[in-house]
Short mmCIF file of C-alpha atoms and ligand atoms in Angstrom, two decimals:
data_model
loop_
_atom_site.label_atom_id
_atom_site.label_comp_id
_atom_site.label_asym_id
_atom_site.label_seq_id
_atom_site.Cartn_x
_atom_site.Cartn_y
_atom_site.Cartn_z
CA MET A 5 -9.05 -28.97 -1.37
CA PRO A 6 -10.63 -26.30 0.85
CA GLU A 7 -9.57 -22.52 0.57
CA LYS A 8 -6.90 -21.45 3.19
CA SER A 9 -7.69 -17.98 4.52
CA LEU A 10 -6.33 -15.30 6.43
CA ILE A 11 -7.92 -12.48 8.24
CA TYR A 12 -6.38 -9.07 7.40
CA VAL A 13 -6.48 -6.32 10.15
CA PRO A 14 -5.98 -3.02 8.24
CA ASP A 15 -5.18 -1.02 11.31
CA MET A 16 -5.08 -1.47 15.07
CA ALA A 17 -8.05 0.95 15.41
CA VAL A 18 -10.36 -1.91 14.26
CA LEU A 19 -9.53 -3.56 17.64
CA SER A 20 -11.26 -0.80 19.50
CA GLN A 21 -14.50 -2.11 17.91
CA ARG A 22 -14.10 -5.90 17.74
CA ASN A 23 -11.92 -8.32 19.73
CA ALA A 24 -10.05 -11.30 18.40
CA GLU A 25 -12.83 -13.81 19.03
CA GLU A 26 -15.41 -11.64 17.33
CA ILE A 27 -13.17 -10.99 14.31
CA GLN A 28 -12.55 -14.80 13.85
CA ARG A 29 -16.29 -15.41 14.15
CA ASP A 30 -17.32 -12.71 11.77
CA HIS A 31 -14.75 -13.98 9.16
CA HIS A 32 -16.17 -17.56 9.35
CA LYS A 33 -19.68 -16.13 9.09
CA ARG A 34 -18.83 -14.04 6.04
CA TRP A 35 -16.98 -16.86 4.01
CA GLY A 36 -18.08 -20.18 5.53
CA VAL A 37 -14.41 -21.28 5.96
CA ALA A 38 -12.17 -21.24 9.04
CA THR A 39 -9.14 -18.98 9.17
CA GLU A 40 -5.48 -20.19 9.47
CA GLY A 41 -3.98 -16.91 10.60
CA VAL A 42 -4.23 -13.18 11.09
CA VAL A 43 -2.36 -10.34 9.55
CA LEU A 44 -1.32 -7.48 11.89
CA PRO A 45 0.35 -4.17 11.02
CA ILE A 46 3.87 -3.43 12.34
CA CYS A 47 3.21 0.26 12.30
CA THR A 48 0.52 2.79 11.51
CA ALA A 49 0.40 6.33 9.94
CA THR A 50 0.94 7.88 13.34
CA GLY A 51 3.35 5.49 15.07
CA VAL A 52 4.74 2.11 16.11
CA PRO A 53 2.83 0.00 18.74
CA PHE A 54 5.90 -1.50 20.58
CA LYS A 55 9.05 -0.25 22.27
CA ASN A 56 11.77 0.54 19.77
CA ASP A 57 15.02 2.60 19.38
CA PHE A 58 13.55 5.48 17.23
CA THR A 59 10.02 6.61 18.42
CA ALA A 60 7.80 6.54 21.49
CA GLU A 61 5.51 3.61 21.36
CA LYS A 62 1.87 4.28 20.17
CA THR A 63 -0.70 2.29 22.29
CA ILE A 64 -3.71 0.58 21.14
CA ARG A 65 -7.36 0.48 22.50
CA TYR A 66 -8.71 -2.94 22.71
CA LYS A 67 -12.41 -3.69 23.01
CA GLY A 68 -13.51 -4.47 26.43
CA ARG A 69 -10.12 -3.82 28.14
CA ALA A 70 -9.32 -0.79 30.26
CA GLU A 71 -5.59 -0.97 29.89
CA GLU A 72 -4.00 0.12 26.64
CA PHE A 73 -2.32 -2.68 24.51
CA LEU A 74 1.00 -2.93 22.55
CA LEU A 75 1.72 -5.20 19.74
CA GLY A 76 2.62 -8.10 22.02
CA ASN A 77 -0.79 -8.07 23.77
CA VAL A 78 -2.62 -8.09 20.45
CA VAL A 79 -0.58 -11.01 19.19
CA ALA A 80 -1.39 -12.91 22.44
CA GLU A 81 -5.13 -12.58 21.85
CA PHE A 82 -5.04 -14.01 18.38
CA ALA A 83 -2.31 -16.64 19.17
CA LYS A 84 -4.28 -18.16 21.99
CA LEU A 85 -7.12 -18.90 19.47
CA GLY A 86 -4.44 -20.97 17.49
CA LEU A 87 -4.13 -18.45 14.74
CA ASP A 88 -0.67 -18.16 12.99
CA ILE A 89 0.63 -14.45 13.06
CA TYR A 90 1.61 -12.66 9.72
CA LEU A 91 2.92 -9.07 10.05
CA THR A 92 2.65 -6.30 7.44
CA LEU A 93 5.20 -3.65 7.01
CA ASP A 94 3.87 -0.46 5.44
CA PRO A 95 7.11 1.39 4.36
CA THR A 96 5.53 4.71 3.95
CA LEU A 97 6.19 5.58 7.64
CA HIS A 98 4.00 8.69 7.52
CA PHE A 99 4.74 9.41 11.23
CA ILE A 100 8.40 10.25 10.42
CA LYS A 101 8.58 14.17 10.60
CA SER A 102 12.22 14.36 9.29
CA ASP A 103 12.47 15.81 5.71
CA SER A 104 15.73 13.82 5.20
CA LEU A 105 13.81 10.72 4.61
CA HIS A 106 10.95 12.21 2.56
CA ILE A 107 10.03 11.37 -0.97
CA VAL A 108 10.74 13.87 -3.67
CA ASP A 109 8.72 14.17 -7.09
CA ILE A 110 10.23 14.77 -10.54
CA SER A 111 9.77 18.51 -10.10
CA GLY A 112 11.66 18.57 -6.75
CA ASP A 113 8.64 18.90 -4.40
CA SER A 114 8.87 16.66 -1.35
CA SER A 115 5.91 15.07 0.68
CA ALA A 116 5.78 13.60 4.13
CA GLN A 117 6.27 9.88 3.25
CA ALA A 118 9.46 7.91 3.52
CA CYS A 119 11.38 7.01 0.37
CA PHE A 120 11.49 3.24 0.35
CA SER A 121 14.91 2.89 -1.16
CA LYS A 122 16.98 5.26 0.96
CA LYS A 123 19.67 3.70 3.06
CA ARG A 124 18.20 5.00 6.36
CA THR A 125 14.71 4.06 5.54
CA LYS A 126 15.79 0.55 4.74
CA LYS A 127 17.67 0.40 8.07
CA LEU A 128 14.58 1.69 10.02
CA LEU A 129 12.29 -0.75 8.28
CA THR A 130 14.51 -3.73 9.03
CA HIS A 131 14.86 -2.75 12.58
CA LEU A 132 11.06 -2.40 13.13
CA ALA A 133 10.23 -5.64 11.26
CA LYS A 134 12.96 -7.60 13.14
CA LYS A 135 11.61 -6.29 16.51
CA ALA A 136 7.97 -7.12 15.49
CA VAL A 137 8.87 -10.63 14.50
CA GLU A 138 10.75 -11.18 17.89
CA ILE A 139 7.77 -9.90 19.79
CA ALA A 140 5.33 -12.18 17.81
CA THR A 141 7.47 -15.19 18.04
CA GLU A 142 7.72 -14.67 21.82
CA GLU A 143 3.96 -14.34 22.27
CA CYS A 144 3.26 -17.44 20.02
CA ALA A 145 5.63 -19.51 22.25
CA ARG A 146 3.77 -18.20 25.34
CA ALA A 147 0.33 -19.03 23.90
CA ARG A 148 1.69 -22.58 23.15
CA GLY A 149 2.97 -22.88 26.80
CA THR A 150 -0.01 -21.46 28.52
CA HIS A 151 -2.96 -22.46 26.24
CA GLY A 152 -1.50 -25.23 24.20
CA ALA A 153 -2.36 -23.11 21.20
CA ASP A 154 -0.65 -24.04 18.05
CA ALA A 155 0.36 -20.63 16.65
CA LYS A 156 3.50 -19.56 14.97
CA THR A 157 4.89 -16.31 13.26
CA ALA A 158 4.29 -17.41 9.79
CA GLY A 159 5.42 -14.51 7.56
CA VAL A 160 6.24 -10.81 6.99
CA ALA A 161 4.54 -8.96 4.13
CA ILE A 162 5.90 -5.75 2.78
CA ASP A 163 3.03 -3.66 1.49
CA LEU A 164 4.29 -2.02 -1.78
CA THR A 165 1.00 -0.58 -2.91
CA ASP A 166 1.75 3.11 -2.29
CA ILE A 167 5.54 3.36 -1.93
CA LEU A 168 5.72 5.63 -4.97
CA PRO A 169 2.65 7.87 -4.87
CA MET A 170 1.77 10.02 -7.95
CA GLY A 171 -0.17 13.08 -8.54
CA ALA A 172 -1.19 15.34 -11.40
CA THR A 173 -1.71 18.95 -12.00
CA ASN A 174 -2.68 20.44 -15.42
CA GLU A 175 -1.79 17.31 -17.47
CA ARG A 176 1.56 17.18 -15.67
CA ILE A 177 2.08 13.77 -14.08
CA GLU A 178 4.16 13.95 -10.99
CA LEU A 179 5.87 10.71 -10.13
CA THR A 180 8.01 9.88 -7.13
CA CYS A 181 10.62 9.34 -6.03
CA PHE A 182 13.51 11.31 -7.50
CA CYS A 183 15.58 12.11 -4.38
CA ASN A 184 19.38 12.07 -4.73
CA GLU A 185 19.65 8.51 -3.61
CA CYS A 186 16.94 7.24 -5.86
CA ARG A 187 18.45 9.08 -8.94
CA GLN A 188 21.86 7.55 -8.25
CA GLN A 189 20.25 3.94 -7.89
CA LEU A 190 18.06 4.50 -11.08
CA ALA A 191 21.00 5.72 -13.12
CA GLY A 192 22.99 2.69 -12.13
CA TYR A 193 20.21 0.40 -13.64
CA ALA A 194 19.47 2.48 -16.71
CA PRO A 195 21.59 2.05 -19.85
CA ARG A 196 21.15 5.85 -20.46
CA GLY A 197 22.37 6.52 -16.89
CA ARG A 198 21.65 10.01 -15.66
CA ARG A 199 20.68 11.17 -19.15
CA LEU A 200 17.38 9.23 -18.61
CA PHE A 201 16.12 11.89 -16.22
CA GLY A 202 16.20 14.65 -18.94
CA TYR A 203 13.43 12.79 -20.78
CA PHE A 204 11.08 13.16 -17.87
CA GLU A 205 12.04 16.63 -16.62
CA THR A 206 9.92 18.33 -19.30
CA PHE A 207 6.40 18.27 -20.56
CA PRO A 208 4.96 16.22 -22.40
CA ASN A 209 7.23 13.41 -21.47
CA PRO A 210 7.26 9.65 -21.89
CA TRP A 211 5.04 9.08 -18.98
CA ASN A 212 2.24 10.89 -20.79
CA MET A 213 2.13 8.16 -23.38
CA THR A 214 0.63 5.78 -20.80
CA LEU A 215 -0.74 8.07 -18.04
CA LYS A 216 -3.29 10.86 -18.41
CA ASP A 217 -4.57 13.47 -15.91
CA ALA A 218 -8.36 12.82 -16.03
CA GLY A 219 -9.17 15.66 -13.73
CA SER A 220 -10.65 13.38 -10.91
CA GLY A 221 -7.59 10.91 -11.12
CA ILE A 222 -4.99 9.45 -13.47
CA GLY A 223 -6.02 7.42 -16.32
CA GLN A 224 -3.68 4.67 -17.49
CA ILE A 225 -2.95 2.05 -20.04
CA ASN A 226 -3.34 -1.37 -18.35
CA GLU A 227 -1.40 -3.67 -20.54
CA LEU A 228 2.18 -2.56 -19.70
CA ASP A 229 4.23 -5.78 -19.16
CA TRP A 230 8.00 -6.21 -19.00
CA ASN A 231 8.44 -7.25 -22.58
CA ILE A 232 6.20 -4.59 -24.17
CA SER A 233 7.57 -3.07 -27.33
CA PRO A 234 8.06 0.82 -28.10
CA GLU A 235 5.73 0.15 -31.18
CA ARG A 236 2.97 -1.33 -28.86
CA ILE A 237 3.19 1.63 -26.45
CA ILE A 238 2.76 4.00 -29.45
CA GLY A 239 -0.04 2.10 -30.70
CA LEU A 240 -1.94 1.87 -27.35
CA SER A 241 -1.26 5.67 -26.75
CA LYS A 242 -2.77 6.57 -30.06
CA MET A 243 -5.80 4.20 -29.36
CA LYS A 244 -6.44 5.62 -25.96
CA GLY A 245 -5.90 9.32 -27.08
CA PHE A 246 -2.86 9.66 -24.89
CA GLU A 247 0.24 11.59 -25.86
CA SER A 248 1.71 9.63 -28.68
CA PHE A 249 4.40 12.27 -29.87
CA GLU A 250 3.00 11.85 -33.44
CA ASP A 251 3.04 15.58 -34.37
CA ARG A 252 5.91 16.57 -32.20
CA GLU A 253 9.48 17.16 -32.76
CA GLN A 254 10.50 14.38 -30.46
CA ASP A 255 10.77 10.87 -31.96
CA PRO A 256 7.93 8.66 -30.66
CA HIS A 257 10.08 5.55 -30.80
CA GLU A 258 12.88 7.09 -28.74
CA GLN A 259 10.28 8.47 -26.13
CA ALA A 260 8.73 5.02 -25.71
CA THR A 261 12.22 3.38 -25.39
CA ALA A 262 13.01 5.80 -22.65
CA LEU A 263 9.72 5.00 -20.93
CA ILE A 264 10.58 1.18 -21.08
CA GLU A 265 14.06 1.99 -19.77
CA TYR A 266 12.56 3.89 -16.76
CA LEU A 267 10.07 1.14 -15.93
CA HIS A 268 12.75 -1.49 -15.97
CA ALA A 269 15.20 0.65 -13.83
CA ARG A 270 12.33 1.41 -11.32
CA HIS A 271 11.40 -2.36 -11.07
CA THR A 272 14.97 -3.28 -10.44
CA GLN A 273 15.50 -0.58 -7.88
CA VAL A 274 12.41 -1.61 -5.88
CA THR A 275 13.07 -5.38 -6.02
CA GLU A 276 16.73 -4.81 -4.89
CA THR A 277 15.49 -2.79 -1.98
CA VAL A 278 13.03 -5.59 -1.08
CA LYS A 279 15.81 -8.17 -1.15
CA ASP A 280 18.00 -5.87 1.13
CA ILE A 281 15.15 -5.49 3.56
CA PHE A 282 14.18 -9.21 3.71
CA ALA A 283 17.87 -10.24 4.11
CA GLY A 284 18.30 -7.69 6.88
CA MET A 285 15.32 -9.22 8.78
CA GLU A 286 17.29 -12.53 9.20
CA LEU A 287 14.06 -14.47 8.93
CA ASN A 288 13.97 -17.92 10.38
CA GLY A 289 11.46 -19.73 8.23
CA GLU A 290 8.91 -16.98 8.16
CA LYS A 291 7.72 -16.42 4.65
CA ARG A 292 8.76 -13.30 2.63
CA ILE A 293 5.59 -11.80 1.21
CA LEU A 294 4.81 -8.90 -1.03
CA ILE A 295 1.57 -7.00 -1.43
CA THR A 296 0.69 -5.26 -4.76
CA GLU A 297 -2.53 -4.05 -6.31
CA GLY A 298 -2.87 -6.70 -9.10
CA SER A 299 -2.10 -4.64 -12.23
CA HIS A 300 0.61 -5.71 -14.68
CA TYR A 301 2.73 -2.59 -14.15
CA ASP A 302 1.82 -1.04 -10.87
CA TRP A 303 2.86 2.64 -10.98
CA THR A 304 2.58 3.33 -7.20
CA SER A 305 4.69 0.21 -6.43
CA GLY A 306 7.08 0.63 -9.35
CA THR A 307 6.80 -3.18 -10.16
CA PHE A 308 5.81 -5.58 -12.76
CA LEU A 309 3.66 -8.33 -11.00
CA GLU A 310 4.69 -11.19 -13.08
CA LYS A 311 8.40 -10.42 -12.55
CA LEU A 312 7.87 -10.57 -8.87
CA ASP A 313 7.18 -14.22 -9.41
CA ASP A 314 10.72 -15.08 -8.47
CA LYS A 315 12.03 -17.06 -5.47
CA GLY A 316 15.01 -14.69 -5.35
CA VAL A 317 12.58 -11.93 -4.45
CA CYS A 318 9.78 -13.43 -2.32
CA ASP A 319 8.02 -16.63 -1.33
CA GLU A 320 4.44 -15.41 -1.72
CA LEU A 321 2.42 -12.60 -3.39
CA TRP A 322 -0.91 -11.07 -2.31
CA PHE A 323 -2.85 -9.11 -4.83
CA ASP A 324 -6.42 -8.23 -5.91
CA PRO A 325 -7.52 -11.01 -8.36
CA THR A 326 -10.38 -9.06 -9.95
CA ALA A 327 -8.66 -6.73 -12.43
CA ASN A 328 -6.30 -9.12 -14.39
CA GLU A 329 -5.22 -12.74 -14.76
CA PHE A 330 -1.78 -13.74 -13.92
CA ASP A 331 0.17 -16.80 -14.47
CA ILE A 332 2.19 -17.26 -11.28
CA ARG A 333 4.30 -20.39 -11.58
CA LYS A 334 7.33 -20.06 -9.30
CA VAL A 335 5.99 -18.60 -6.02
CA GLN A 336 2.72 -19.13 -4.08
CA TYR A 337 0.16 -16.49 -3.95
CA ARG A 338 -3.19 -15.53 -2.24
CA SER A 339 -6.11 -13.56 -3.66
CA PHE A 340 -6.55 -10.27 -1.59
CA LEU A 341 -10.19 -9.70 -1.43
CA TRP A 342 -10.58 -5.91 -1.65
CA LYS A 343 -10.29 -3.94 -4.76
CA ARG A 344 -6.78 -2.59 -5.41
CA SER A 345 -5.67 -4.67 -2.37
CA THR A 346 -4.58 -2.48 0.53
CA TYR A 347 -4.63 0.85 -1.40
CA PHE A 348 -8.00 2.36 -0.36
CA LEU A 349 -7.79 0.62 3.20
CA ASN A 350 -4.50 2.38 3.76
CA ALA A 351 -5.78 5.65 2.47
CA PHE A 352 -8.80 5.57 4.78
CA PHE A 353 -6.99 4.55 7.91
CA GLN A 354 -4.16 6.88 7.32
CA PHE A 355 -6.67 9.78 7.00
CA LEU A 356 -8.54 8.51 10.17
CA ASN A 357 -5.36 8.38 12.15
CA GLN A 358 -3.88 11.61 10.92
CA SER A 359 -7.17 13.53 11.36
CA GLN A 360 -7.06 12.85 15.08
CA ASP A 361 -3.30 13.59 15.42
CA HIS A 362 -2.33 16.92 16.91
CA TYR A 363 0.95 17.14 14.85
CA ALA A 364 -0.79 16.39 11.66
CA ARG A 365 -3.45 18.99 12.40
CA THR A 366 -0.89 21.64 13.06
CA TYR A 367 2.02 21.10 10.68
CA THR A 368 0.78 19.14 7.65
CA GLY A 369 -1.65 19.88 4.70
CA LEU A 370 -4.41 18.70 7.06
CA ALA A 371 -3.99 22.02 9.13
CA ARG A 372 -5.58 24.05 6.38
CA HIS A 373 -8.94 22.32 6.87
CA THR A 374 -11.56 23.20 9.63
CA VAL A 375 -12.79 20.46 11.83
CA GLY A 376 -16.09 20.35 9.82
CA GLU A 377 -14.16 19.86 6.54
CA VAL A 378 -12.08 17.13 7.99
CA GLU A 379 -15.15 15.34 9.19
CA GLN A 380 -16.61 15.50 5.75
CA LEU A 381 -13.58 14.27 4.08
CA LEU A 382 -13.32 11.40 6.52
CA LYS A 383 -16.86 10.21 5.62
CA LEU A 384 -15.97 10.51 1.89
CA ARG A 385 -12.94 8.40 2.37
CA MET A 386 -15.08 5.89 4.25
CA ARG A 387 -17.49 5.58 1.29
CA GLN A 388 -14.53 5.17 -0.93
CA VAL A 389 -13.10 2.23 1.08
CA LEU A 390 -16.37 0.49 1.44
CA SER A 391 -17.20 0.77 -2.22
CA ALA A 392 -13.91 -1.20 -2.91
CA ALA A 393 -15.12 -4.08 -0.81
CA VAL A 394 -15.20 -7.67 -2.05
CA THR A 395 -17.33 -9.57 0.42
CA GLU A 396 -19.73 -11.93 -1.56
CA LYS A 397 -19.32 -15.63 -1.29
CA LEU A 398 -19.77 -15.55 -5.20
CA ASP A 399 -16.47 -13.60 -5.38
CA LEU A 400 -14.88 -16.74 -3.65
CA PHE A 401 -16.37 -18.96 -6.23
CA LEU A 402 -14.98 -16.88 -9.12
CA LEU A 403 -11.31 -17.15 -7.96
CA PRO A 404 -8.80 -19.13 -9.95
CA ASP A 405 -8.31 -22.82 -9.07
CA LEU A 406 -6.18 -23.70 -6.10
CA ASP A 407 -2.82 -25.25 -6.72
CA GLU A 408 -3.12 -29.00 -5.72
CA GLU A 409 0.53 -29.60 -5.07
CA GLY A 410 1.03 -26.45 -3.09
CA GLU A 411 4.43 -25.74 -4.29
CA ALA A 412 3.58 -22.73 -6.40
CA GLY A 413 0.28 -21.03 -7.58
CA ARG A 414 -2.75 -19.93 -5.59
CA ILE A 415 -3.02 -21.35 -2.06
CA GLY A 416 -5.99 -19.18 -0.62
CA PHE A 417 -7.28 -15.83 0.12
CA ILE A 418 -7.06 -12.92 2.48
CA SER A 419 -10.06 -10.90 3.66
CA PRO A 420 -9.84 -7.53 5.55
CA CYS A 421 -11.98 -7.63 8.69
CA ILE A 422 -13.95 -4.48 8.21
CA ASP A 423 -17.50 -3.60 7.29
CA GLU A 424 -19.77 -0.58 7.21
CA SER A 425 -20.61 -0.64 10.88
CA ILE A 426 -17.05 -0.85 12.11
CA CYS A 427 -16.07 2.07 9.88
CA LEU A 428 -19.05 4.21 10.73
CA SER A 429 -18.47 3.65 14.39
CA LEU A 430 -14.68 4.62 14.00
CA VAL A 431 -15.63 7.78 11.96
CA GLU A 432 -18.35 8.83 14.54
CA LYS A 433 -15.97 8.39 17.46
CA ALA A 434 -13.10 10.24 15.89
CA LYS A 435 -12.07 13.34 17.81
CA VAL A 436 -10.60 15.78 15.32
CA PRO A 437 -8.51 18.58 17.07
CA GLU A 438 -8.81 22.19 15.70
CA GLY A 439 -6.57 23.00 12.72
CA THR A 440 -4.75 26.37 12.22
CA ASN A 441 -7.51 27.60 9.91
CA GLU A 442 -10.64 27.40 12.07
CA ASP A 443 -11.81 30.95 11.84
CA LYS A 444 -11.24 31.09 8.19
CA GLY A 445 -14.01 28.41 7.96
CA ASN A 446 -14.94 28.01 4.33
CA ASP A 447 -18.61 27.94 3.55
CA ASP A 448 -18.34 28.26 -0.17
CA PRO A 449 -20.08 25.17 -1.46
CA LYS A 450 -18.00 25.26 -4.73
CA ASP A 451 -14.75 25.29 -2.97
CA MET A 452 -15.80 22.44 -0.63
CA LEU A 453 -16.99 20.46 -3.57
CA ASP A 454 -13.54 20.91 -5.28
CA LYS A 455 -11.76 19.69 -2.25
CA LEU A 456 -14.11 16.62 -2.21
CA VAL A 457 -13.76 15.81 -5.75
CA GLY A 458 -9.90 16.06 -5.39
CA LEU A 459 -10.22 13.16 -2.94
CA MET A 460 -12.28 11.07 -5.32
CA GLY A 461 -9.45 10.38 -7.62
CA LEU A 462 -7.63 7.16 -8.44
CA HIS A 463 -4.80 8.26 -5.99
CA PRO A 464 -6.33 9.69 -2.90
CA GLY A 465 -3.13 9.11 -0.91
CA THR A 466 -1.31 11.90 -2.73
CA ASN A 467 -3.55 14.68 -1.97
CA TYR A 468 -1.74 15.45 1.35
ZN1 ZN B 8 13.92 8.41 -3.10
#
């Protein structure tokens, strides 16, 4: 049975460099297999590319066309090639300026990213996804009528990879989200209720048993699965030289138990939110898909991958197959051919979009940097995303077997349609507006180096 493959468009900015035909041709050249469909983003870090009730539409530049495009125009270009349309929903909604939706870390600091589980975020996400599905379905019908093309809206994927960003300062691990709504929901799922938070509002705390501030990023213990025992956590902590509470007044067993309780409560909270959002979309045969990085417990998505293998939660999973092996038996899955799935792709395009956005350059953490600094940081992120590429035919050969019956198990792969020349061209053409700090330009090489090193971490999305 041949591999079924999908093209992943990480950001509409790619379309200013390559049109639909070129993207389809490049994919075939890279992998030697035809594609069944294309995956398009519902929104980006700086806006929504269609008319909606909440924000002005953000137009798209399309290669070779003078007029600006919206989502519908882009769908039309791919649909007339007979490609099925998949839509991705990135719930971080970085373009939202209202504090009331923003995530809050354990210490009470907030950042400009929407909290996935807030009632209002869910409503907004549902509205955007519903509208995007409507647009895609209309355009597919039109492509069928005009070109006889066999295209349909095939699925909606929620990208979970960075819904709960984390950071670290001086050994202190700062996890999100602990806003009032999250606290209330988590307390409802944890046997200890609100008492659970007390274990984490101190230092060291149970997170330090499995996470460690490594200076340039956060180191972690990889083998956290749903049924892990407190004893095993303590053992792994000791082995890796993480905090094991051995010589402390706290009881290691109690600390490890609180950690497991937190992980279970968080997983339940995220999956309940996922169910709510999919239910709200009122899908009509389109598949419910989730994107995660491909680790056993994924800290920034708050989920255990093997527990997402559940028809009650989704129909299909997309994750990077290179880090771990999983036995997915109930739902279908596709291998996402980029290290850590969409994580670095999102970080790069988020930075690319925000660095050119007047609002971000005036009111966010980005305002502090001079134009020269932002351009350097952009190049660094580009190298980071390109170094995570999985683009060799050998990688395809190494994937797990396809499921023959097609009911559950692996059904194919997804490949992002970017390469070095596309990224270089996007970075070179980026027009970075002046920030608020231009005249205080910093030429101290040490300072500059610190900033760059800060961005090299495991979690680049959390630096701003
Ligand atoms: Zn929250």
